[in-house]
Amino acid sequence: MDKIGIIVDSDSPKSLAMAMNLGHTALASDTEVLVYFTFDGLTHLLEGEKDVSEIQALLDEGMPNPYDLLDAFVADGGDLVTTVACTTTLDMLAWDQEAIDDSLTTKFAGAATFLEAVEDADQVFSF
């Protein structure tokens, strides 16, 4: 089985959209996908409404909402999808794990755990 890793360290909805596009494409090819949300990227996993004003023009032109893509990615990906919330970032920012949406997060771990998990990945991408 093929495997890729994706690191999301930006809070931009556009970066999340690119990561989810790549993730969905990989799933369509039966490729395992590990997504590591760290630093500002961890905000995508927070519970609550998300600000998409930065990409509103793209949404108006028909681009799918990246948060809907993230929901579908986790819900439909099954065993091929792992989404990791960075515990080091949570600790540094003094955020409580309960603020993270459990429906989007399959694992809480640090960078060492992610690196070990993608050690046999074909490629690792960053957004």
mmCIF file of C-alpha atoms in Angstrom:
data_model
loop_
_atom_site.group_PDB
_atom_site.id
_atom_site.type_symbol
_atom_site.label_atom_id
_atom_site.label_comp_id
_atom_site.label_asym_id
_atom_site.label_seq_id
_atom_site.Cartn_x
_atom_site.Cartn_y
_atom_site.Cartn_z
ATOM 1 C CA MET A 1 0.000 0.000 0.000
ATOM 2 C CA ASP A 2 1.213 3.502 -0.760
ATOM 3 C CA LYS A 3 1.418 6.167 1.931
ATOM 4 C CA ILE A 4 1.849 9.939 2.029
ATOM 5 C CA GLY A 5 2.219 12.426 4.836
ATOM 6 C CA ILE A 6 0.820 15.944 4.847
ATOM 7 C CA ILE A 7 1.899 18.627 7.304
ATOM 8 C CA VAL A 8 -0.554 21.504 7.765
ATOM 9 C CA ASP A 9 1.100 24.373 9.651
ATOM 10 C CA SER A 10 -0.842 27.320 8.217
ATOM 11 C CA ASP A 11 -4.175 28.643 9.461
ATOM 12 C CA SER A 12 -5.123 29.700 5.929
ATOM 13 C CA PRO A 13 -8.263 27.995 4.619
ATOM 14 C CA LYS A 14 -6.549 28.000 1.206
ATOM 15 C CA SER A 15 -3.721 25.852 2.591
ATOM 16 C CA LEU A 16 -6.257 23.481 4.113
ATOM 17 C CA ALA A 17 -8.054 23.297 0.750
ATOM 18 C CA MET A 18 -4.802 22.342 -1.008
ATOM 19 C CA ALA A 19 -4.010 19.728 1.653
ATOM 20 C CA MET A 20 -7.508 18.240 1.435
ATOM 21 C CA ASN A 21 -7.415 18.199 -2.371
ATOM 22 C CA LEU A 22 -4.193 16.206 -2.196
ATOM 23 C CA GLY A 23 -5.584 13.979 0.548
ATOM 24 C CA HIS A 24 -8.801 13.172 -1.338
ATOM 25 C CA THR A 25 -6.807 12.470 -4.508
ATOM 26 C CA ALA A 26 -4.563 10.077 -2.585
ATOM 27 C CA LEU A 27 -7.583 8.284 -1.114
ATOM 28 C CA ALA A 28 -9.023 7.852 -4.603
ATOM 29 C CA SER A 29 -5.792 6.001 -5.421
ATOM 30 C CA ASP A 30 -6.139 3.818 -2.303
ATOM 31 C CA THR A 31 -3.192 5.595 -0.670
ATOM 32 C CA GLU A 32 -2.903 5.896 3.093
ATOM 33 C CA VAL A 33 -2.767 9.527 4.259
ATOM 34 C CA LEU A 34 -1.382 10.864 7.530
ATOM 35 C CA VAL A 35 -2.108 14.549 8.145
ATOM 36 C CA TYR A 36 -0.211 16.335 10.909
ATOM 37 C CA PHE A 37 -1.777 19.589 12.116
ATOM 38 C CA THR A 38 0.782 21.731 13.915
ATOM 39 C CA PHE A 39 1.383 25.358 14.896
ATOM 40 C CA ASP A 40 -1.185 27.629 13.177
ATOM 41 C CA GLY A 41 -2.565 24.661 11.227
ATOM 42 C CA LEU A 42 -3.929 23.231 14.459
ATOM 43 C CA THR A 43 -6.653 25.900 14.350
ATOM 44 C CA HIS A 44 -8.388 23.890 11.586
ATOM 45 C CA LEU A 45 -9.166 21.213 14.166
ATOM 46 C CA LEU A 46 -10.685 23.561 16.736
ATOM 47 C CA GLU A 47 -14.372 23.175 17.432
ATOM 48 C CA GLY A 48 -16.684 25.930 16.245
ATOM 49 C CA GLU A 49 -17.293 28.069 13.190
ATOM 50 C CA LYS A 50 -14.398 28.824 10.869
ATOM 51 C CA ASP A 51 -13.646 32.101 9.110
ATOM 52 C CA VAL A 52 -13.520 31.552 5.337
ATOM 53 C CA SER A 53 -13.619 35.232 4.328
ATOM 54 C CA GLU A 54 -10.074 34.932 2.907
ATOM 55 C CA ILE A 55 -11.363 32.518 0.245
ATOM 56 C CA GLN A 56 -14.933 33.771 -0.157
ATOM 57 C CA ALA A 57 -14.372 34.720 -3.804
ATOM 58 C CA LEU A 58 -13.167 31.181 -4.541
ATOM 59 C CA LEU A 59 -16.142 29.698 -2.716
ATOM 60 C CA ASP A 60 -18.458 31.955 -4.729
ATOM 61 C CA GLU A 61 -16.879 30.533 -7.900
ATOM 62 C CA GLY A 62 -17.675 26.990 -6.796
ATOM 63 C CA MET A 63 -14.630 25.829 -4.876
ATOM 64 C CA PRO A 64 -15.735 23.429 -2.134
ATOM 65 C CA ASN A 65 -15.469 24.677 1.427
ATOM 66 C CA PRO A 66 -12.203 23.223 2.782
ATOM 67 C CA TYR A 67 -13.829 22.467 6.132
ATOM 68 C CA ASP A 68 -16.480 20.381 4.365
ATOM 69 C CA LEU A 69 -13.618 18.623 2.543
ATOM 70 C CA LEU A 70 -11.896 17.950 5.878
ATOM 71 C CA ASP A 71 -15.123 16.521 7.348
ATOM 72 C CA ALA A 72 -15.597 14.222 4.350
ATOM 73 C CA PHE A 73 -11.914 13.258 4.301
ATOM 74 C CA VAL A 74 -12.051 11.987 7.881
ATOM 75 C CA ALA A 75 -15.560 10.505 7.626
ATOM 76 C CA ASP A 76 -15.011 8.695 4.326
ATOM 77 C CA GLY A 77 -11.330 7.795 4.622
ATOM 78 C CA GLY A 78 -11.713 5.034 7.178
ATOM 79 C CA ASP A 79 -8.509 3.184 8.017
ATOM 80 C CA LEU A 80 -6.621 5.035 5.274
ATOM 81 C CA VAL A 81 -6.818 8.365 7.136
ATOM 82 C CA THR A 82 -4.993 9.490 10.249
ATOM 83 C CA THR A 83 -5.298 13.093 11.407
ATOM 84 C CA VAL A 84 -2.858 14.071 14.116
ATOM 85 C CA ALA A 85 -3.213 17.066 16.432
ATOM 86 C CA CYS A 86 0.239 18.155 17.592
ATOM 87 C CA THR A 87 0.469 17.808 21.366
ATOM 88 C CA THR A 88 3.605 19.952 21.527
ATOM 89 C CA THR A 89 1.716 22.847 19.934
ATOM 90 C CA LEU A 90 -1.205 22.312 22.301
ATOM 91 C CA ASP A 91 1.195 22.498 25.230
ATOM 92 C CA MET A 92 3.060 25.572 23.915
ATOM 93 C CA LEU A 93 -0.168 27.486 23.323
ATOM 94 C CA ALA A 94 -1.686 26.227 26.588
ATOM 95 C CA TRP A 95 -4.737 24.948 24.686
ATOM 96 C CA ASP A 96 -6.907 22.272 26.229
ATOM 97 C CA GLN A 97 -7.348 19.053 24.239
ATOM 98 C CA GLU A 98 -11.102 19.430 24.701
ATOM 99 C CA ALA A 99 -10.991 22.432 22.322
ATOM 100 C CA ILE A 100 -10.048 20.080 19.491
ATOM 101 C CA ASP A 101 -12.899 18.563 17.477
ATOM 102 C CA ASP A 102 -12.838 14.811 18.150
ATOM 103 C CA SER A 103 -14.755 14.093 14.952
ATOM 104 C CA LEU A 104 -11.818 15.475 12.933
ATOM 105 C CA THR A 105 -8.935 14.178 15.033
ATOM 106 C CA THR A 106 -7.926 10.525 15.061
ATOM 107 C CA LYS A 107 -4.765 10.933 17.158
ATOM 108 C CA PHE A 108 -2.938 13.306 19.504
ATOM 109 C CA ALA A 109 0.844 13.052 19.191
ATOM 110 C CA GLY A 110 4.068 14.967 18.847
ATOM 111 C CA ALA A 111 6.424 15.364 15.907
ATOM 112 C CA ALA A 112 8.501 12.288 16.758
ATOM 113 C CA THR A 113 5.421 10.063 16.535
ATOM 114 C CA PHE A 114 4.415 11.606 13.204
ATOM 115 C CA LEU A 115 7.927 11.222 11.793
ATOM 116 C CA GLU A 116 7.976 7.590 12.819
ATOM 117 C CA ALA A 117 4.579 7.033 11.181
ATOM 118 C CA VAL A 118 5.693 8.560 7.871
ATOM 119 C CA GLU A 119 9.118 6.926 7.881
ATOM 120 C CA ASP A 120 7.944 4.557 5.131
ATOM 121 C CA ALA A 121 5.835 7.172 3.312
ATOM 122 C CA ASP A 122 6.432 7.685 -0.377
ATOM 123 C CA GLN A 123 6.328 11.459 0.060
ATOM 124 C CA VAL A 124 5.591 14.109 2.685
ATOM 125 C CA PHE A 125 4.015 17.427 1.688
ATOM 126 C CA SER A 126 3.659 20.644 3.649
ATOM 127 C CA PHE A 127 0.977 23.335 3.455
#
